[in-house]
CSV table of C-alpha atoms in Angstrom, one decimal:
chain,number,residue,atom,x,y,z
A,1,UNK,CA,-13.7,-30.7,-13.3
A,2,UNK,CA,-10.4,-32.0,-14.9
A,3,UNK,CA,-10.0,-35.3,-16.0
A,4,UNK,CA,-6.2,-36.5,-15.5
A,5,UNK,CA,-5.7,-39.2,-18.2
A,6,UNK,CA,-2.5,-41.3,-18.9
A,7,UNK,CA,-2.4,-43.0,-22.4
A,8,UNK,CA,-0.2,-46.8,-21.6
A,9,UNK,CA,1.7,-48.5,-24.4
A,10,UNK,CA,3.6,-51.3,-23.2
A,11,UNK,CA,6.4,-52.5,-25.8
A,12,UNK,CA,9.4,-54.9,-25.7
A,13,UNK,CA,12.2,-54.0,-28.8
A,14,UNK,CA,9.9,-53.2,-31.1
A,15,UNK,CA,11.6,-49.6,-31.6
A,16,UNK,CA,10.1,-48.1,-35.3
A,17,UNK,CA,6.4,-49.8,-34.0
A,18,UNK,CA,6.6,-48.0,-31.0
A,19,UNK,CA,7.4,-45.0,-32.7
A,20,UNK,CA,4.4,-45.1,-35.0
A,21,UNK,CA,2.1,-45.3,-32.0
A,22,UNK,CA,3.7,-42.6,-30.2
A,23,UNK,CA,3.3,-40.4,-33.0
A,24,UNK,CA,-0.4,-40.7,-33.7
A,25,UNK,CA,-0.9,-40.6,-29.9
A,26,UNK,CA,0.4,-37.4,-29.7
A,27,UNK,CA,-1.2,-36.0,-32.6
A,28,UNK,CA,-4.1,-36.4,-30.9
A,29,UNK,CA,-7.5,-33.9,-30.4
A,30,UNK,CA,-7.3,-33.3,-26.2
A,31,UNK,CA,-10.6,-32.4,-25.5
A,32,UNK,CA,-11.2,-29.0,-22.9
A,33,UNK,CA,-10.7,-29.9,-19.5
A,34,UNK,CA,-8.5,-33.2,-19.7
A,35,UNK,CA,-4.9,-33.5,-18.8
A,36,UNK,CA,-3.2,-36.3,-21.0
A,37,UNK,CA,0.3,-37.4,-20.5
A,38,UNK,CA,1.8,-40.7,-21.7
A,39,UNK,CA,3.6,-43.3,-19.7
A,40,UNK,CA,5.4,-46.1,-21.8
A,41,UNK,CA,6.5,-49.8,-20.0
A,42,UNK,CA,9.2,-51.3,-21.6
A,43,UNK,CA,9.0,-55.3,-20.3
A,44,UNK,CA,12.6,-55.5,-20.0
A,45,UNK,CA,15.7,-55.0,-17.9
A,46,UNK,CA,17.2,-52.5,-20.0
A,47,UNK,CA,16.3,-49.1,-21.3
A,48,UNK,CA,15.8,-49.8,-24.5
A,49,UNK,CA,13.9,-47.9,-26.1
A,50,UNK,CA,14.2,-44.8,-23.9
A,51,UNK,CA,15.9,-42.9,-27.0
A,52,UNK,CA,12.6,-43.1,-28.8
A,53,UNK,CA,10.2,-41.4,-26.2
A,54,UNK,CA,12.9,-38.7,-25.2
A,55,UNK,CA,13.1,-38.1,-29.4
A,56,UNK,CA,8.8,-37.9,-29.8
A,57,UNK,CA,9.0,-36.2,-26.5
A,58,UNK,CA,11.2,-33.5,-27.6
A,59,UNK,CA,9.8,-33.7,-30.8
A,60,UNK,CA,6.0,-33.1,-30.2
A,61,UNK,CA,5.9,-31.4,-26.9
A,62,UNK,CA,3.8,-34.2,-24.9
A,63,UNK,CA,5.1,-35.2,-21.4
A,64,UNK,CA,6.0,-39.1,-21.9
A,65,UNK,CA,7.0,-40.8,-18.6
A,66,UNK,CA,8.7,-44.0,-19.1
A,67,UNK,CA,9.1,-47.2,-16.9
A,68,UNK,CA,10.8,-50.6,-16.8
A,69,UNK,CA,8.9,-53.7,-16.3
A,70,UNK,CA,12.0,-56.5,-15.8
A,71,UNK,CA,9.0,-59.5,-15.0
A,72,UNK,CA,8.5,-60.7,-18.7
A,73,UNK,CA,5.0,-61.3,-19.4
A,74,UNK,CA,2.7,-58.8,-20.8
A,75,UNK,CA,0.5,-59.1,-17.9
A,76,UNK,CA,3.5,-57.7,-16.0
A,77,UNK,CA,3.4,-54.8,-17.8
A,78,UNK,CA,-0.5,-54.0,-18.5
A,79,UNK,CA,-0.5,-53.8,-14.7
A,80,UNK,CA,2.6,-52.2,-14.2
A,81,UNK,CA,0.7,-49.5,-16.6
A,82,UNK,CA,-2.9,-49.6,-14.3
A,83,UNK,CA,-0.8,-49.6,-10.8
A,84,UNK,CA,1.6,-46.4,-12.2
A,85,UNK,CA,-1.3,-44.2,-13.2
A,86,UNK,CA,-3.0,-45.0,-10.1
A,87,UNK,CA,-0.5,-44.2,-8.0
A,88,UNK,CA,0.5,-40.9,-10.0
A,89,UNK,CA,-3.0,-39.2,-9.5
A,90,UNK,CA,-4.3,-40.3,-12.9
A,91,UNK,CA,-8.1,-40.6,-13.0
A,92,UNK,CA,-8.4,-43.1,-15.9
A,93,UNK,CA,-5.7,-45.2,-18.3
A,94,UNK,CA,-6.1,-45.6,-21.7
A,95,UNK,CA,-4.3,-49.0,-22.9
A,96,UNK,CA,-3.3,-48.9,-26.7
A,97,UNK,CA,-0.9,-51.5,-28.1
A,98,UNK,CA,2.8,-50.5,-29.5
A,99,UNK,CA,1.6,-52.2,-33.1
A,100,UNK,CA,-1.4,-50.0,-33.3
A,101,UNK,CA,-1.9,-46.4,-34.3
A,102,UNK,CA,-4.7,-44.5,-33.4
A,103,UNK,CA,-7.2,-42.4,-35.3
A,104,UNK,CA,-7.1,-38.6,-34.8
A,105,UNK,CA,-10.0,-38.5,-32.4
A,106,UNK,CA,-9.7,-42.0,-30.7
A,107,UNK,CA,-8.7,-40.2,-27.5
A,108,UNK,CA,-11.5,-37.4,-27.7
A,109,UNK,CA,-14.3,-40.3,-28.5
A,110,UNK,CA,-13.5,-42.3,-25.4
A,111,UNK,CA,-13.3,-39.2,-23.4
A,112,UNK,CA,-16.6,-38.1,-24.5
A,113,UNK,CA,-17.7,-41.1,-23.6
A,114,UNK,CA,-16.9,-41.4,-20.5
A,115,UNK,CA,-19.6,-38.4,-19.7
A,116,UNK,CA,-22.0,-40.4,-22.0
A,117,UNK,CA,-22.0,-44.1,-21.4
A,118,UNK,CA,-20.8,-43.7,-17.6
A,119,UNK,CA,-18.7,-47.0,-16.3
A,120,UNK,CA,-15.7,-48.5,-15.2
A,121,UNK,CA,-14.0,-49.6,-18.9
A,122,UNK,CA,-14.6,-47.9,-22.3
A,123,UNK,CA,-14.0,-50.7,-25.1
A,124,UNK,CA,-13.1,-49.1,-28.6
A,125,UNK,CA,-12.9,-51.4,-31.8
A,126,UNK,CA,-9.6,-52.4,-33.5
A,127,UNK,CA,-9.1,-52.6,-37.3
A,128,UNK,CA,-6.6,-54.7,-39.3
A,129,UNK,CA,-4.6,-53.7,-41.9
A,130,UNK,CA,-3.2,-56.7,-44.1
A,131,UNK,CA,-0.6,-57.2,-46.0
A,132,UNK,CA,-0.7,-57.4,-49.6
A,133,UNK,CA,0.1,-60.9,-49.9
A,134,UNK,CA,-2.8,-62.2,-47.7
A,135,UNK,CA,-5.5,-64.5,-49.1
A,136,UNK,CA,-8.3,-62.9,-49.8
A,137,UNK,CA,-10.2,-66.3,-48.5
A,138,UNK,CA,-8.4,-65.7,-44.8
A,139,UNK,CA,-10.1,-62.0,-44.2
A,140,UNK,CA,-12.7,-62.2,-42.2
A,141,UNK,CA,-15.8,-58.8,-43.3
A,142,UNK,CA,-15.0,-56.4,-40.1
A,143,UNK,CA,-18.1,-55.0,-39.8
A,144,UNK,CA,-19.3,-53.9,-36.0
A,145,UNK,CA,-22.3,-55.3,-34.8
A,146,UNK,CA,-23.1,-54.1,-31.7
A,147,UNK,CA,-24.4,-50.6,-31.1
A,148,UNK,CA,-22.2,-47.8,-29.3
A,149,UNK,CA,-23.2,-48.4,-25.6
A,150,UNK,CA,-23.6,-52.0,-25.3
A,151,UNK,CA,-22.7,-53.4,-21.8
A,152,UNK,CA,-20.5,-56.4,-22.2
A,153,UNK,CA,-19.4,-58.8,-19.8
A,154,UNK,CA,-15.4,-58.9,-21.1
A,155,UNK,CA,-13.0,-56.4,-23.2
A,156,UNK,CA,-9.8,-56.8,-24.2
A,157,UNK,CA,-6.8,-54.7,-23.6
A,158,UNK,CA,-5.5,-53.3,-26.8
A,159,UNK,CA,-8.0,-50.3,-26.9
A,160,UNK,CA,-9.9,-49.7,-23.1
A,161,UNK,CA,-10.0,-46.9,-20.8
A,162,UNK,CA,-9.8,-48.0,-17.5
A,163,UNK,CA,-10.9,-46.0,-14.2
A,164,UNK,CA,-7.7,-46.7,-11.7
A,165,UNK,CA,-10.1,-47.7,-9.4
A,166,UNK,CA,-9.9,-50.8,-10.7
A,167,UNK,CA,-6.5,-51.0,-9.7
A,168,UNK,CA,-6.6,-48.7,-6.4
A,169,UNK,CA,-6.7,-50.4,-2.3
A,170,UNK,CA,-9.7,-48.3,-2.0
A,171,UNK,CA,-11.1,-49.4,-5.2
A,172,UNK,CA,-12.0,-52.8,-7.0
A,173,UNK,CA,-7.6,-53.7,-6.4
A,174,UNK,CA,-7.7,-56.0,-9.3
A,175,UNK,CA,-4.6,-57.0,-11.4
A,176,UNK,CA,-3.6,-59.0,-14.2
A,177,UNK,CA,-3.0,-62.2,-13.2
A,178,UNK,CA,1.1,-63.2,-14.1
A,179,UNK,CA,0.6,-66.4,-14.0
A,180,UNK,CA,-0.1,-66.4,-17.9
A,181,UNK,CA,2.4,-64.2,-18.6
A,182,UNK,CA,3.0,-65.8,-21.9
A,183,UNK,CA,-0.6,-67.6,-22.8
A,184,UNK,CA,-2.5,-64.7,-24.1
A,185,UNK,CA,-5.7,-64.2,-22.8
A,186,UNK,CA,-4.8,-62.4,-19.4
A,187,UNK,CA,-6.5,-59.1,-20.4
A,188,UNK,CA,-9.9,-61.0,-21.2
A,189,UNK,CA,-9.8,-63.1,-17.7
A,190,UNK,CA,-8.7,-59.2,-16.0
A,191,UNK,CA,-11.9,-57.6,-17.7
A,192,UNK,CA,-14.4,-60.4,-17.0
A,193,UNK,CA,-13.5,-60.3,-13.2
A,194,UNK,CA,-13.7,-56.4,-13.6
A,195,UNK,CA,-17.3,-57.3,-14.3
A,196,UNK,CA,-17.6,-59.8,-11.8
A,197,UNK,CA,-16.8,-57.5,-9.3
A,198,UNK,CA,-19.8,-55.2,-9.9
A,199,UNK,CA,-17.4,-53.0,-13.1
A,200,UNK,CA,-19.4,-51.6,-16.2
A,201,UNK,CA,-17.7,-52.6,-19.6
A,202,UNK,CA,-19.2,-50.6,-22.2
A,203,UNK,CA,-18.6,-50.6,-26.4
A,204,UNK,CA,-17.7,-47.9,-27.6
A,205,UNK,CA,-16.9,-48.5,-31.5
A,206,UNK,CA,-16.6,-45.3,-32.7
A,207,UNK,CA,-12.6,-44.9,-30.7
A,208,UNK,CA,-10.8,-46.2,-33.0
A,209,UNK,CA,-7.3,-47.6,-33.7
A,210,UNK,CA,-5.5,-49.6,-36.4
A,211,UNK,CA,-3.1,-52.3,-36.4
A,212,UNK,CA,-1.1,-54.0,-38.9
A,213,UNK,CA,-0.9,-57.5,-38.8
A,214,UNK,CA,2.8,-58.9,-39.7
A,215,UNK,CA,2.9,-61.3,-42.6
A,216,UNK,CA,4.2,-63.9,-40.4
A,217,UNK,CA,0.3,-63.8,-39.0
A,218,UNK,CA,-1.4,-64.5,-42.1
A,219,UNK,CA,-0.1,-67.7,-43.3
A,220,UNK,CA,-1.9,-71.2,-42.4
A,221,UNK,CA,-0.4,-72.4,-39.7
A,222,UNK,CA,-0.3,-69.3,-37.7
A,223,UNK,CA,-4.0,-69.0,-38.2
A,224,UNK,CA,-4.8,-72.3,-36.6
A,225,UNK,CA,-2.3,-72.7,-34.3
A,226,UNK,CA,-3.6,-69.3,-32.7
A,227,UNK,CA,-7.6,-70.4,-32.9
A,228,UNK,CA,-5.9,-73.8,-31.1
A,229,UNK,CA,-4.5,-72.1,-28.3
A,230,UNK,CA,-7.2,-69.4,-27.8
A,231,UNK,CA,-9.8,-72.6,-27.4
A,232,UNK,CA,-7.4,-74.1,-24.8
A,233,UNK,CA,-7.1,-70.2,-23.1
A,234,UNK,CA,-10.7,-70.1,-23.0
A,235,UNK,CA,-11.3,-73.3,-21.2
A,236,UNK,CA,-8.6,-72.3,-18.5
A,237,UNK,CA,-10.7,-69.3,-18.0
A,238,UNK,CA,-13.9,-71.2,-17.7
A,239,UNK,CA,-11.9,-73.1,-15.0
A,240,UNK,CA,-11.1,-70.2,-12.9
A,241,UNK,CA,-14.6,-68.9,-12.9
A,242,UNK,CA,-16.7,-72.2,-12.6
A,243,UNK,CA,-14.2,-75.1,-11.3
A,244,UNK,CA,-12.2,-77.5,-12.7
A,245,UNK,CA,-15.1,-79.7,-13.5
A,246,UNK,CA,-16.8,-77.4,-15.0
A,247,UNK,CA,-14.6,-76.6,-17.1
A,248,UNK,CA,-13.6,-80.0,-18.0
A,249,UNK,CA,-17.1,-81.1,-18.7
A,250,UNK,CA,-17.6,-77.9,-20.9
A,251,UNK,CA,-14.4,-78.6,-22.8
A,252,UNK,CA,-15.2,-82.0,-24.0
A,253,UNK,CA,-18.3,-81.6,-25.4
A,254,UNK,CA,-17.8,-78.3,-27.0
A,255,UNK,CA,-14.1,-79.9,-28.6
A,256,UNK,CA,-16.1,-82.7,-29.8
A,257,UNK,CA,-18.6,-80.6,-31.2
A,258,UNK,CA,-16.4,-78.5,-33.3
A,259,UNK,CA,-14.9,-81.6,-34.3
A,260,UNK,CA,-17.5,-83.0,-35.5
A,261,UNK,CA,-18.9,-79.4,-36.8
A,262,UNK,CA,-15.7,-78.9,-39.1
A,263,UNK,CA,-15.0,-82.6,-40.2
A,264,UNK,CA,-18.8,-83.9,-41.1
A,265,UNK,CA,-20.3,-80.6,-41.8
A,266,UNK,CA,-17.8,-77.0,-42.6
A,267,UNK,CA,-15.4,-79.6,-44.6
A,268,UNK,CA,-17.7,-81.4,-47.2
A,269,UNK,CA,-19.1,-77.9,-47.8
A,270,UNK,CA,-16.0,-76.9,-49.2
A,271,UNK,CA,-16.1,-78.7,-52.3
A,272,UNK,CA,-18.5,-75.6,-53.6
A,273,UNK,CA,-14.8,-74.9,-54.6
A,274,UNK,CA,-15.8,-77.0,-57.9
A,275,UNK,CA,-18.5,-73.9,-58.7
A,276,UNK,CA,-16.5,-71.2,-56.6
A,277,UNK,CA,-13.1,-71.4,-55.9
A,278,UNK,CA,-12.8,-68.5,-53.5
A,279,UNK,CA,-16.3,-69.6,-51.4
A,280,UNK,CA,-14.8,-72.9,-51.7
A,281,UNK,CA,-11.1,-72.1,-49.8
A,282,UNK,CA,-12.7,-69.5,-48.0
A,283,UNK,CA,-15.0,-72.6,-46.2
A,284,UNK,CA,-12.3,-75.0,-46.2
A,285,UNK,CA,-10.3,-72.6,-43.8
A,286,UNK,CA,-13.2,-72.0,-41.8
A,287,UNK,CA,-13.4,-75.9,-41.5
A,288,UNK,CA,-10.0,-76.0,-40.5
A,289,UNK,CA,-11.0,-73.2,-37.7
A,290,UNK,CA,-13.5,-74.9,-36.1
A,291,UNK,CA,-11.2,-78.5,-36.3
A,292,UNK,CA,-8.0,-76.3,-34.1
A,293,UNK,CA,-10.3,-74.9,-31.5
A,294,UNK,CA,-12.2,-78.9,-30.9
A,295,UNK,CA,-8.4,-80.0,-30.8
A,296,UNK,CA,-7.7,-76.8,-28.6
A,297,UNK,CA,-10.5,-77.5,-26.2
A,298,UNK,CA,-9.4,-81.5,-26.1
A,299,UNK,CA,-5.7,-80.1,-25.8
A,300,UNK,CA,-6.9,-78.3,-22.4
A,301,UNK,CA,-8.1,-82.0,-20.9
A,302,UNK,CA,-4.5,-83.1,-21.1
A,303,UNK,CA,-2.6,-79.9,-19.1
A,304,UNK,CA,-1.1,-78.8,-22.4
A,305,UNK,CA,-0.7,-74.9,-22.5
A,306,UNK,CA,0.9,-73.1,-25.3
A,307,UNK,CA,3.1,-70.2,-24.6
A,308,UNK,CA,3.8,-68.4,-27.8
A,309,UNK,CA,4.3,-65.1,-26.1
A,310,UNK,CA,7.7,-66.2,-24.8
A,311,UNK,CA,9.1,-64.4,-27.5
A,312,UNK,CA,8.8,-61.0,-28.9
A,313,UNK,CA,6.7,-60.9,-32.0
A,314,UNK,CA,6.8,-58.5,-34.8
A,315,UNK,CA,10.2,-56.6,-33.5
C-alpha cells in the first residue's frame, strides 16, 4: 500500500535558509512505495518567497506546492501545514523547520518507522551547529539518551511526522492553538494534547536533521532570557491542563526552588573557576539557568508573557 507523504516547512523571509532546507529535502532517499511531495507556508501576506520553490522546483524535479498563511504566528502556519495535507489526501506530514537541513536518510528513517514503532507522531532528534565564536562553557554534550522507540508524552515540531488524523473531522481534529502565536511553546502544548487524546508519540533518534543556531543565540542574554520565558511557557501549559491553581501553586514553589537551587547552591560552586576556569564558567552559566527559569516561573504569577516571536528571527 502507498504511503502519500507531504514534507511542511513553514518560513517567513528567510529566503537563502529556506533554500538550504529545500535542497537537502529534496535530495532525499524516498523509500518504495511512498509518494512525497512538498508543501511550503509562507506566514505572510505576500508571495515572498515563491521564486525560491518554483527555482528548487524546477531545479530538482520534486513537486513543491506552496501556500500563504497571512495570520502571523507560527501556530498559524504549523496548522495551516497539518489542515492542507489533510485535506489534499496526504496520509502523514513531516514538519521540518526552514533553519534546519536534513540528513540524507531523515525521510526514509521516519518512514521506516512508521511500519516499526506504529503511532500517531514519529519524533526525530535535532542537532546544533554553533558558530565559531561560541563559548565553549555555553554547549551543552548532545548526546541522546533515550532509546529508538520510547513513547513520550510531548514532541516538538521541528522534526515529527504526523498522521493527518490528528488534524482530520473524522479523526483526533486537533490544532495548534493561535492564541500563542508569538510565545513559543504552541507545538509542545499541540503534542501533549495529541497524547491526551489517546495519540502515540514515539522517539525516533536515528531521523535526523541539523540546524544552525545564529550568533545572535549564543550570547548571554539570549540564553537566559529564552530559559526565562520557556519557564513562564511551561507554567501556562501546566494551567491549561490542571487549572489555574494548579498551576499557580506549582509555579511558586518550583521558581523558588530554582532560586534558591542557583543562588545558595549552582553559584558558590562556581568558584571551582580558581582550579578550573572552564568548569568554573561553565557552572556559573548553569547557575544563571536555573536563577531565569525561578524568575520565569515567578514572572508567570504576575500575567507577564514574553512574546519574542513577534519578529522574524535569523532572516
Amino acid at each position: 500500500m502507498t504511503m502519500k507523504l507531504c514534507v511542511a516547512i513553514c518560513t517567513r523571509e528567510r529566503p537563502k535558509l529556506l533554500r538550504s532546507c529545500l535542497m537537502s529535502v529534496c535530495g532525499q532517499r524516498v523509500p518504495d512505495g511512498v509518494e512525497v511531495e512538498i508543501v511550503v507556508v509562507e506566514n505572510h501576506d505576500k508571495d515572498v518567497s515563491r521564486p525560491i520553490t518554483v527555482e528548487v522546483a524546477a531545479q530538482t524535479g520534486w513537486t513543491i506546492h506552496y501556500v500563504l498563511e497571512p495570520e502571523l504566528g507560527i501556530p498559524f502556519a504549523r496548522d495551516r501545514c497539518g489542515v492542507f495535507a489533510a485535506e489534499n489526501g496526504y496520509d502523514r506530514v513531516l514538519y521540518i523547520d526552514d533553519d534546519e537541513v536534513a540528513h540524507p536518510d531523515w525521510l526514509a528513517t521516519m518512514v521506516e518507522a512508521v511500519s516499526r514503532y506504529p503511532a500517531e507522531v514519529h519524533y526525530g532528534r535535532v542537532l546544533y551547529t554553533y558558530p565559531p565564536e561560541t563559548p565553549s562553557w555555553m554547549i551543552a554534550p548532545q548526546v541522546n539518551k533515550r532509546p529508538t522507540g520510547t513513547v513520550l508524552k510531548k514532541a516538538e515540531g521541528h522534526n515529527t511526522l504526523v498522521d493527518t488524523k490528528v488534524f482530520r473531522d473524522d479523526g483526533y481534529a486537533l490544532h495548534f492553538d493561535g492564541s500563542m502565536r508569538f510565545t513559543g511553546g504552541s507545538d509542545t502544548d499541540f503534542f501533549s494534547r495529541v497524547h491526551d487524546a489517546g495519540g502515540k508519540i514515539v522517539w525516533v533518534p536515528e531521523a535526523l536533521v541539523e540546524e544552525l543556531v545564529p550568533v545572535n543565540r549564543v550570547r548571554l542574554g539570549w540564553q537566559l532570557h529564552r530559559t526565562f520565558r520557556v519557564a513562564g511557557n511551561i507554567s501556562r501549559l501546566h494551567e491549561k491542563r490542571s487549572g489555574r491553581g494548579a498551576a499557580m501553586s506549582r509555579s511558586f514553589f518550583k521558581g523558588l526552588g530554582r532560586l534558591f537551587n542557583g543562588i545558595f547552591v549552582q553559584l558558590p560552586a562556581s568558584l571551582v573557576f580558581v582550579v578550573s576556569p572552564e568548569r568554573g564558567r561553565r557552572q556559573a552559566f548553569h547557575a544563571a539557568k536555573q536563577i531565569a527559569s525561578g524568575l520565569g516561573s515567578l514572572a508567570y504569577l504576575t500575567g507577564y508573557q514574553a512574546q519574542p516571536y513577534r519578529k522574524v528571527d535569523g532572516g
